Amino acid sequence: MKTVFLDRDGTINYERNYVHKIEDFELIPGTLEALRLLTDCNIKIYIITNQAGIARGYYKEKQFLDLTRYMLSCFDKNRCKIEKVLYCPHHPDGTIPEYTRKCQCRKPGTKLIEDVMDKEKLNANEIALVGDRDSDVEAGFKLGLTTYLVLTGYGREYQNDTRADYIKPDMLSAVKHLIQNF
C-alpha cells in the first residue's frame, strides 16, 4: 500500500455540523497515532473532504483554509506527514453561485482521487480509502480501491448497507488492519 485517502469530518475529527471553526475542531481519539503509523510506514496520506458548507454559504472558503492550516500544523507538530488536503467546495443545492454546481470532485465523484493517481502514477491496488459515509466508500469502490468504513461520524448509519471492503470501529483500527494486511 503506497497511499491512503482519508475523509476528514467523522473520520479524522468529530462530525459537528459543518466544522469550520478551530474551536469546534476536535480529533477523534487515535487519529494522531494512526497518522504517525502511516507516516512511519512511508504511506502517503491525502485528506479528501466534501465541504458543501462553502456552497451553502454557512462559511467562507477562507475559513475552511484557515482551519486546514491549523489542522496541518497540529499534524506537523506530531510528526504526521500529510501530502495534501483535497476538497470540494461545490454542491448542486448551494446558495453561493460560484460554488453551486454538480461536479466530479464531490465524493462519490472521483476526480480528486484520479488526479492524484495520474500525477503519482498509482494503481488502484496501491491505494486505500477510509471514510465514515457511503459517498466515501462509493468513490473508492468506483476506482477499485481498498475501502474502509469507520463507525465514527455517520458510519453506523451505513454499516448494514455498504460496499466497503472492511468495517472498522475507527481510523486507528482501519490503519492497523491496513498495515498488517497490505
Tab-separated table of C-alpha atoms in Angstrom:
chain	number	residue	atom	x	y	z
A	1	MET	CA	0.000	0.000	0.000
A	2	LYS	CA	1.516	3.295	-1.081
A	3	THR	CA	-1.231	5.838	-0.499
A	4	VAL	CA	-4.242	6.390	1.738
A	5	PHE	CA	-7.082	8.835	1.200
A	6	LEU	CA	-8.759	9.852	4.450
A	7	ASP	CA	-12.065	11.608	4.832
A	8	ARG	CA	-11.961	14.474	7.335
A	9	ASP	CA	-15.213	15.089	9.237
A	10	GLY	CA	-16.329	11.960	11.072
A	11	THR	CA	-13.092	10.103	10.300
A	12	ILE	CA	-10.247	12.350	11.485
A	13	ASN	CA	-12.237	14.770	13.628
A	14	TYR	CA	-15.633	14.643	15.274
A	15	GLU	CA	-18.552	15.406	12.995
A	16	ARG	CA	-20.095	18.642	14.273
A	17	ASN	CA	-22.429	20.115	11.706
A	18	TYR	CA	-20.149	21.805	9.180
A	19	VAL	CA	-16.959	22.137	11.204
A	20	HIS	CA	-15.223	25.331	10.105
A	21	LYS	CA	-14.036	26.966	13.341
A	22	ILE	CA	-10.876	25.966	15.178
A	23	GLU	CA	-12.736	25.837	18.489
A	24	ASP	CA	-15.122	23.218	17.031
A	25	PHE	CA	-12.346	21.043	15.596
A	26	GLU	CA	-11.591	18.038	17.819
A	27	LEU	CA	-9.631	14.975	16.756
A	28	ILE	CA	-11.183	11.570	17.260
A	29	PRO	CA	-9.034	9.567	19.734
A	30	GLY	CA	-6.355	7.551	17.945
A	31	THR	CA	-6.121	9.911	14.968
A	32	LEU	CA	-2.573	11.095	15.648
A	33	GLU	CA	-1.376	7.543	16.316
A	34	ALA	CA	-2.952	6.372	13.049
A	35	LEU	CA	-1.360	9.208	11.074
A	36	ARG	CA	2.049	8.533	12.671
A	37	LEU	CA	1.789	4.831	11.807
A	38	LEU	CA	1.089	5.682	8.173
A	39	THR	CA	3.886	8.260	8.142
A	40	ASP	CA	6.355	5.815	9.725
A	41	CYS	CA	5.443	3.199	7.090
A	42	ASN	CA	6.081	5.759	4.319
A	43	ILE	CA	2.463	5.573	3.178
A	44	LYS	CA	1.420	8.862	1.596
A	45	ILE	CA	-1.591	10.492	3.219
A	46	TYR	CA	-4.131	12.617	1.400
A	47	ILE	CA	-7.131	14.097	3.161
A	48	ILE	CA	-10.156	14.301	0.877
A	49	THR	CA	-13.222	16.171	2.060
A	50	ASN	CA	-16.548	17.432	0.736
A	51	GLN	CA	-17.152	20.950	2.029
A	52	ALA	CA	-20.734	21.709	0.988
A	53	GLY	CA	-20.934	24.359	3.710
A	54	ILE	CA	-18.969	26.665	1.410
A	55	ALA	CA	-21.520	26.325	-1.419
A	56	ARG	CA	-24.395	26.625	1.037
A	57	GLY	CA	-22.993	29.859	2.489
A	58	TYR	CA	-22.506	28.504	6.020
A	59	TYR	CA	-18.864	29.584	5.957
A	60	LYS	CA	-16.346	31.079	3.552
A	61	GLU	CA	-13.644	29.160	1.734
A	62	LYS	CA	-11.098	31.228	3.684
A	63	GLN	CA	-12.475	29.857	6.963
A	64	PHE	CA	-12.043	26.309	5.651
A	65	LEU	CA	-8.476	27.102	4.564
A	66	ASP	CA	-7.660	28.687	7.955
A	67	LEU	CA	-8.916	25.556	9.742
A	68	THR	CA	-6.943	23.394	7.321
A	69	ARG	CA	-3.733	25.274	8.127
A	70	TYR	CA	-4.417	24.818	11.851
A	71	MET	CA	-5.088	21.093	11.387
A	72	LEU	CA	-1.936	20.590	9.319
A	73	SER	CA	0.185	22.445	11.887
A	74	CYS	CA	-1.157	20.099	14.605
A	75	PHE	CA	-0.258	17.103	12.459
A	76	ASP	CA	3.159	18.511	11.636
A	77	LYS	CA	3.950	19.053	15.341
A	78	ASN	CA	3.090	15.397	15.933
A	79	ARG	CA	5.290	14.024	13.131
A	80	CYS	CA	2.383	13.248	10.809
A	81	LYS	CA	3.122	13.986	7.153
A	82	ILE	CA	0.141	14.937	5.021
A	83	GLU	CA	0.790	15.222	1.285
A	84	LYS	CA	-2.188	17.438	0.558
A	85	VAL	CA	-5.728	18.278	1.598
A	86	LEU	CA	-8.091	17.872	-1.345
A	87	TYR	CA	-11.532	19.399	-1.047
A	88	CYS	CA	-14.691	20.016	-2.987
A	89	PRO	CA	-16.479	23.295	-2.173
A	90	HIS	CA	-19.347	22.572	-4.568
A	91	HIS	CA	-22.913	21.427	-4.047
A	92	PRO	CA	-25.787	21.364	-6.553
A	93	ASP	CA	-28.140	22.899	-3.952
A	94	GLY	CA	-25.789	25.695	-2.915
A	95	THR	CA	-26.694	29.328	-2.420
A	96	ILE	CA	-23.334	30.826	-3.454
A	97	PRO	CA	-23.417	30.930	-7.289
A	98	GLU	CA	-19.699	30.333	-7.892
A	99	TYR	CA	-19.870	27.060	-5.920
A	100	THR	CA	-23.358	25.901	-6.895
A	101	ARG	CA	-22.987	23.090	-9.379
A	102	LYS	CA	-22.818	19.393	-9.850
A	103	CYS	CA	-19.203	18.325	-10.237
A	104	GLN	CA	-16.958	15.290	-10.435
A	105	CYS	CA	-14.776	16.275	-7.468
A	106	ARG	CA	-17.551	15.906	-4.864
A	107	LYS	CA	-17.462	12.381	-3.441
A	108	PRO	CA	-18.737	9.936	-4.627
A	109	GLY	CA	-17.184	11.652	-7.644
A	110	THR	CA	-13.632	10.526	-8.225
A	111	LYS	CA	-11.859	13.424	-9.963
A	112	LEU	CA	-9.706	14.485	-7.000
A	113	ILE	CA	-8.525	10.912	-6.430
A	114	GLU	CA	-7.959	10.291	-10.137
A	115	ASP	CA	-5.849	13.460	-10.387
A	116	VAL	CA	-3.538	12.143	-7.636
A	117	MET	CA	-3.454	8.678	-9.208
A	118	ASP	CA	-2.427	10.170	-12.561
A	119	LYS	CA	0.156	12.532	-11.068
A	120	GLU	CA	1.714	9.902	-8.792
A	121	LYS	CA	1.332	7.049	-11.334
A	122	LEU	CA	-0.571	4.923	-8.824
A	123	ASN	CA	-2.564	1.784	-9.469
A	124	ALA	CA	-5.814	1.104	-7.620
A	125	ASN	CA	-4.272	-1.841	-5.724
A	126	GLU	CA	-1.769	0.571	-4.125
A	127	ILE	CA	-4.440	2.793	-2.564
A	128	ALA	CA	-6.882	2.596	0.342
A	129	LEU	CA	-9.677	4.974	1.209
A	130	VAL	CA	-11.024	5.416	4.749
A	131	GLY	CA	-14.252	7.265	5.479
A	132	ASP	CA	-17.441	7.329	7.515
A	133	ARG	CA	-20.008	7.839	4.744
A	134	ASP	CA	-21.316	5.876	1.831
A	135	SER	CA	-20.102	8.635	-0.513
A	136	ASP	CA	-16.526	7.949	0.653
A	137	VAL	CA	-16.839	4.206	0.120
A	138	GLU	CA	-18.530	4.641	-3.262
A	139	ALA	CA	-15.746	6.907	-4.539
A	140	GLY	CA	-13.187	4.256	-3.632
A	141	PHE	CA	-15.356	1.425	-4.939
A	142	LYS	CA	-15.735	3.108	-8.358
A	143	LEU	CA	-11.950	3.143	-8.738
A	144	GLY	CA	-11.308	-0.344	-7.330
A	145	LEU	CA	-9.538	0.916	-4.192
A	146	THR	CA	-9.452	-0.951	-0.900
A	147	THR	CA	-12.187	0.720	1.141
A	148	TYR	CA	-12.788	1.051	4.862
A	149	LEU	CA	-15.957	2.308	6.507
A	150	VAL	CA	-15.296	3.576	10.024
A	151	LEU	CA	-18.085	3.667	12.589
A	152	THR	CA	-17.198	7.121	13.857
A	153	GLY	CA	-19.173	10.023	12.409
A	154	TYR	CA	-22.009	8.675	10.265
A	155	GLY	CA	-20.501	5.211	9.815
A	156	ARG	CA	-23.074	3.364	11.923
A	157	GLU	CA	-25.837	4.585	9.595
A	158	TYR	CA	-24.165	2.875	6.630
A	159	GLN	CA	-22.686	-0.276	8.159
A	160	ASN	CA	-25.546	-2.611	7.191
A	161	ASP	CA	-25.710	-1.434	3.593
A	162	THR	CA	-22.156	-0.703	2.489
A	163	ARG	CA	-19.892	-1.968	-0.255
A	164	ALA	CA	-16.822	-1.256	1.887
A	165	ASP	CA	-14.207	-3.989	1.919
A	166	TYR	CA	-13.809	-3.591	5.677
A	167	ILE	CA	-15.781	-2.057	8.532
A	168	LYS	CA	-13.727	-0.870	11.492
A	169	PRO	CA	-14.627	0.997	14.695
A	170	ASP	CA	-12.325	3.951	13.915
A	171	MET	CA	-9.465	5.161	11.777
A	172	LEU	CA	-6.767	3.734	14.056
A	173	SER	CA	-8.286	0.248	13.740
A	174	ALA	CA	-8.522	0.662	9.972
A	175	VAL	CA	-4.906	1.806	9.697
A	176	LYS	CA	-3.618	-1.053	11.864
A	177	HIS	CA	-5.537	-3.531	9.709
A	178	LEU	CA	-4.231	-1.949	6.537
A	179	ILE	CA	-0.607	-2.040	7.705
A	180	GLN	CA	-0.837	-5.655	8.886
A	181	ASN	CA	-2.587	-6.940	5.774
A	182	PHE	CA	-1.291	-4.951	2.845
